[in-house]
PDB file of C-alpha atoms in Angstrom:
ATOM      1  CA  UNK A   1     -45.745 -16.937  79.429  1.00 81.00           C
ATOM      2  CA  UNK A   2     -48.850 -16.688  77.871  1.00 85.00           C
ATOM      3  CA  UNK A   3     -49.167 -16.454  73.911  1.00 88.00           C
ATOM      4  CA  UNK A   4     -51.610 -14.305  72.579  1.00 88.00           C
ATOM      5  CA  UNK A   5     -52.802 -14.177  68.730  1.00 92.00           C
ATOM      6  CA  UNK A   6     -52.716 -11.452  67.443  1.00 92.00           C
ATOM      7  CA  UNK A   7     -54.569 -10.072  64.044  1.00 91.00           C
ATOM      8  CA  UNK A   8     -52.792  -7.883  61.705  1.00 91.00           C
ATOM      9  CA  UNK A   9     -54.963  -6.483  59.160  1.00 89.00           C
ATOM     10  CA  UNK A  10     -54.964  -3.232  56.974  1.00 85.00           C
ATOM     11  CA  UNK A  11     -57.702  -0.208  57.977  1.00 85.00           C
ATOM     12  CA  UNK A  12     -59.545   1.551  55.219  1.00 79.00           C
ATOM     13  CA  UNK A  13     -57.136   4.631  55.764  1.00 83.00           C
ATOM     14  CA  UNK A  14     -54.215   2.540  54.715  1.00 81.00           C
ATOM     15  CA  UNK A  15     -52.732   2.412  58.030  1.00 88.00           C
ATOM     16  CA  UNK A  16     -52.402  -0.938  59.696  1.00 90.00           C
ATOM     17  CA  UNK A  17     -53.332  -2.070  63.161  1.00 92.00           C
ATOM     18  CA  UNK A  18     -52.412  -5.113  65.610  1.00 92.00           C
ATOM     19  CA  UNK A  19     -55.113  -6.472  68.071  1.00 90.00           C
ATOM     20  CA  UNK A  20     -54.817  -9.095  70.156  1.00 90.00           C
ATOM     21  CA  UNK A  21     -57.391 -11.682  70.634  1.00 89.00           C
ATOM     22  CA  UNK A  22     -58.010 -11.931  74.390  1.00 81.00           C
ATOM     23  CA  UNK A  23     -60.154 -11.002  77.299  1.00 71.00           C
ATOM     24  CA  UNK A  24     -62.665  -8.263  76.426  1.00 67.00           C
ATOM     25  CA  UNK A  25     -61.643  -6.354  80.260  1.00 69.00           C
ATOM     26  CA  UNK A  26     -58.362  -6.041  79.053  1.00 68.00           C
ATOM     27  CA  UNK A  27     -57.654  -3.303  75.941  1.00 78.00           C
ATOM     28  CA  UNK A  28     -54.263  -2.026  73.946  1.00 85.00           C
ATOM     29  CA  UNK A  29     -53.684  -2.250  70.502  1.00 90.00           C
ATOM     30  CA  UNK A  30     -51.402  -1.155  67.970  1.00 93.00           C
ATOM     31  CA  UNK A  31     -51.422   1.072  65.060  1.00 94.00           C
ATOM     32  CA  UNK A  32     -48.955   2.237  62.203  1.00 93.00           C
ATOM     33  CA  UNK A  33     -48.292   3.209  58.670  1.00 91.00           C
ATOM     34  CA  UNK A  34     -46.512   0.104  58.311  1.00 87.00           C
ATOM     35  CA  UNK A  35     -46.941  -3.715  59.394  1.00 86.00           C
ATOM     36  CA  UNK A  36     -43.602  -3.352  61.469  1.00 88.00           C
ATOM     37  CA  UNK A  37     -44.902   0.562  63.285  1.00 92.00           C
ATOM     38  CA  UNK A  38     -47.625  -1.384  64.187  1.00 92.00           C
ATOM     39  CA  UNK A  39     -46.577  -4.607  65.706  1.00 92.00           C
ATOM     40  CA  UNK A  40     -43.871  -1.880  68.428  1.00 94.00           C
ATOM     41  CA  UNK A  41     -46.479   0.651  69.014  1.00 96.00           C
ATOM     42  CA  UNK A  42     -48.568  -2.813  70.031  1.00 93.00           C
ATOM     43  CA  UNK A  43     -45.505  -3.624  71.933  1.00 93.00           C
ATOM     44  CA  UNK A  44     -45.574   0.160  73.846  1.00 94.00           C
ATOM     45  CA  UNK A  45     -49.094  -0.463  74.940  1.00 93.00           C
ATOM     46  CA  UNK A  46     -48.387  -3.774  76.175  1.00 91.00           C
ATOM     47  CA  UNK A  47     -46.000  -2.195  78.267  1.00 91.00           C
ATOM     48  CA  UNK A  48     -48.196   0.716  79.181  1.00 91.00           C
ATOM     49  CA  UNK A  49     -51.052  -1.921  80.389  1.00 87.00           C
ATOM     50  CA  UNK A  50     -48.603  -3.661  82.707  1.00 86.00           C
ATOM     51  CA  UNK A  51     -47.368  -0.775  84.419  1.00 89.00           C
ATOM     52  CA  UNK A  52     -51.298  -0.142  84.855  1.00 86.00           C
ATOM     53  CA  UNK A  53     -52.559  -3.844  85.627  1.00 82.00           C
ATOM     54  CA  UNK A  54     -49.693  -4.727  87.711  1.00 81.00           C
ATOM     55  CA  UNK A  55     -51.003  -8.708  87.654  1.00 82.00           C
ATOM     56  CA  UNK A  56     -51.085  -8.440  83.436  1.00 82.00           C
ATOM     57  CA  UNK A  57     -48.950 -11.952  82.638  1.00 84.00           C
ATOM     58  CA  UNK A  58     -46.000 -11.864  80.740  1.00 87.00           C
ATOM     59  CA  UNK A  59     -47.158 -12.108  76.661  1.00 88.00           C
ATOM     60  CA  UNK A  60     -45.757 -13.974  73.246  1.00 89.00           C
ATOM     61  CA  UNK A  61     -47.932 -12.205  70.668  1.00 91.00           C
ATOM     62  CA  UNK A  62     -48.353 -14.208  67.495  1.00 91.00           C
ATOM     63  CA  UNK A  63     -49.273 -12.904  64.780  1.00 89.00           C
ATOM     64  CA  UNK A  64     -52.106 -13.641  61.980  1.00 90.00           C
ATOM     65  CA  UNK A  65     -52.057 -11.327  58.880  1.00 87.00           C
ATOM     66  CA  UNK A  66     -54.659 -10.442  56.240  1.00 86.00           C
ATOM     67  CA  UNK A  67     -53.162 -11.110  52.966  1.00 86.00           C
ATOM     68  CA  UNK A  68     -52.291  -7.188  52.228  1.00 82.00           C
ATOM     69  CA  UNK A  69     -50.501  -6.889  55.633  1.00 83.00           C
ATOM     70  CA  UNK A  70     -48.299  -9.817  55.101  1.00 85.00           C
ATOM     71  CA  UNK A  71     -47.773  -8.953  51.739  1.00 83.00           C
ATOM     72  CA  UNK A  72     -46.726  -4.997  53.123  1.00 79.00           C
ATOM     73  CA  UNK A  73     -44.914  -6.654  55.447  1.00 78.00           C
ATOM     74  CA  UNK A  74     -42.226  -8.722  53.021  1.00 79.00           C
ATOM     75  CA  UNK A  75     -42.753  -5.752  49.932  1.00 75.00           C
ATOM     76  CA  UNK A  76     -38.651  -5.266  50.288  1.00 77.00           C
ATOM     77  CA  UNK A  77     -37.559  -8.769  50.870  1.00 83.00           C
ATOM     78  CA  UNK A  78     -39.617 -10.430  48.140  1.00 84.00           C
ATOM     79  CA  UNK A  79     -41.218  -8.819  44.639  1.00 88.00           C
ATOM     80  CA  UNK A  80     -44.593  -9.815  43.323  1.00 90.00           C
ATOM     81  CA  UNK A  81     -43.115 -11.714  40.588  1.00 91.00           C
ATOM     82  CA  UNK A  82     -41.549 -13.818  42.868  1.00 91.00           C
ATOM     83  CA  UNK A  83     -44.442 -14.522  44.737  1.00 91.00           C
ATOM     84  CA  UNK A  84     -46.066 -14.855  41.685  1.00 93.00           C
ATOM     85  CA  UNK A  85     -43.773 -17.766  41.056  1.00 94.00           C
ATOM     86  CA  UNK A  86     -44.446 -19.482  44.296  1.00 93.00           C
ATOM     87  CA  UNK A  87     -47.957 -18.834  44.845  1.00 93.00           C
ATOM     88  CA  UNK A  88     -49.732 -18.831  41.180  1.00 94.00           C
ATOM     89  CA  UNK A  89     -51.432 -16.035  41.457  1.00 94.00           C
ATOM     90  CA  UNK A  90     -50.799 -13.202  38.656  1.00 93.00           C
ATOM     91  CA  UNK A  91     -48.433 -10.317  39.906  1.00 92.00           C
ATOM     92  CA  UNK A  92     -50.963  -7.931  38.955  1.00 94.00           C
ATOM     93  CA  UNK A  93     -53.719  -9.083  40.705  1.00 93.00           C
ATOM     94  CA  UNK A  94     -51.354  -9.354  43.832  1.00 92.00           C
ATOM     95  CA  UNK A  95     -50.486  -5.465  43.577  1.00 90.00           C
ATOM     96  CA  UNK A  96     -54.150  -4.535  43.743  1.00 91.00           C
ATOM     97  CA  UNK A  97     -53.858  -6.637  47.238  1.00 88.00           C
ATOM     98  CA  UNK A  98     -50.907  -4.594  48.655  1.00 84.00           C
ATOM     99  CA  UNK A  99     -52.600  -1.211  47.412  1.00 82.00           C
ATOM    100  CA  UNK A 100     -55.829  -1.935  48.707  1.00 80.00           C
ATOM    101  CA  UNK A 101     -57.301  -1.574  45.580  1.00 84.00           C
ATOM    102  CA  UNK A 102     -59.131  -5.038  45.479  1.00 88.00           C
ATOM    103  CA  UNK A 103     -59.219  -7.669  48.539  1.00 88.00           C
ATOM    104  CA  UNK A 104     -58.316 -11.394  47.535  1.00 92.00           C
ATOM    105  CA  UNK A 105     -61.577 -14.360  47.846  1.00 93.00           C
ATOM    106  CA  UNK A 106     -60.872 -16.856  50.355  1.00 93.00           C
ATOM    107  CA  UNK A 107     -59.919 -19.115  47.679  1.00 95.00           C
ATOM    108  CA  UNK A 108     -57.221 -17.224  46.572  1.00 94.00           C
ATOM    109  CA  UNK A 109     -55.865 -16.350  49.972  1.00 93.00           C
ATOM    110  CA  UNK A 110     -55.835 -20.009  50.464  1.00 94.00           C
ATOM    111  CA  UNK A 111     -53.566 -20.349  47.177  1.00 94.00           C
ATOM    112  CA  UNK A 112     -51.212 -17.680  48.587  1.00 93.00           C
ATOM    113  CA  UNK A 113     -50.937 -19.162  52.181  1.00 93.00           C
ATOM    114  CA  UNK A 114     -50.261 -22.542  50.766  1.00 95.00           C
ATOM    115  CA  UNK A 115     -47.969 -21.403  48.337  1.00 94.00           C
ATOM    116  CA  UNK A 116     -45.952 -19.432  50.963  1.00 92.00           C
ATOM    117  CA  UNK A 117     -46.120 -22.528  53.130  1.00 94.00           C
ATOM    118  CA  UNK A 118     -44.417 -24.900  50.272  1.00 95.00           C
ATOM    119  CA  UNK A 119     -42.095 -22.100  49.508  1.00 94.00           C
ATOM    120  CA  UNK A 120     -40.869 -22.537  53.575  1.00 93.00           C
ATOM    121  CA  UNK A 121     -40.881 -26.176  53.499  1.00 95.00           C
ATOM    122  CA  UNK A 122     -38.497 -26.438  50.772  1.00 94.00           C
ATOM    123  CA  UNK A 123     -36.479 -23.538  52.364  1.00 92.00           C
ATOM    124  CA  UNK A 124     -36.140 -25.383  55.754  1.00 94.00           C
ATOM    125  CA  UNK A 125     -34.701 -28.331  53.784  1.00 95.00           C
ATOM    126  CA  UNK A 126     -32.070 -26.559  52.183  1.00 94.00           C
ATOM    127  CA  UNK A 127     -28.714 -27.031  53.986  1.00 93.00           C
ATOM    128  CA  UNK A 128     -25.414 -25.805  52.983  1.00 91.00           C
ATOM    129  CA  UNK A 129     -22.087 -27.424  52.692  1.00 92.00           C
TER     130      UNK A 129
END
């Protein structure tokens, strides 16, 4: 199985789109109002390409996210003052990155990445008795 990475990023129009990064002859995407919409319509025209290139090998997409797509993507399982906790950066300045309103330097993505990162360290060390 072959794993392709994929880039998850929000359009101008607010929707969001998942494209692969692979060989330029072969094309499908996906698009969506949310993160999730676009990562199955993505998985629809995967299928869709196989049935038309039947030698199209078997694909593990991973995904990479610009920092208002992953933050769209957790919105209901996290809130910005908890990700203000664990990444530093102000809760305001983190909802003008999930509106679109403002895009974050690469310094501050950075800060959010590695804060997320810690964050799932110390979560994978937890264990319960």
């Amino acid at each position: 199985m072959e794993t392709v990475k994929v880039i998850i990023e929000r359009n101008d129009n607010g929707n969001y789109q998942a494209v692969p990064q692979m060989d330029e002859n072969i094309a499908f995407f996906g698009m969506g109002k949310t993160v999730e919409e676009a990562m199955e319509d993505l998985q629809n025209s995967y299928m869709e390409a196989k049935v038309m290139e039947p030698g199209l090998p078997e694909m593990n997409f991973e995904c990479m996210y610009d920092t208002a797509s992953f933050l769209q993507m957790f919105k209901g399982k996290m809130n910005l003052s908890d990700l203000q906790t664990i990444t530093g950066v102000n809760r305001k300045q983190l909802n003008h990155y999930v509106t679109g309103h403002r895009k974050p330097s690469p310094k501050t993505v950075q800060r959010i990445q590695e804060g997320i990162k810690k964050y799932a360290e110390d979560l994978s060390r937890i264990v319960l008795i």
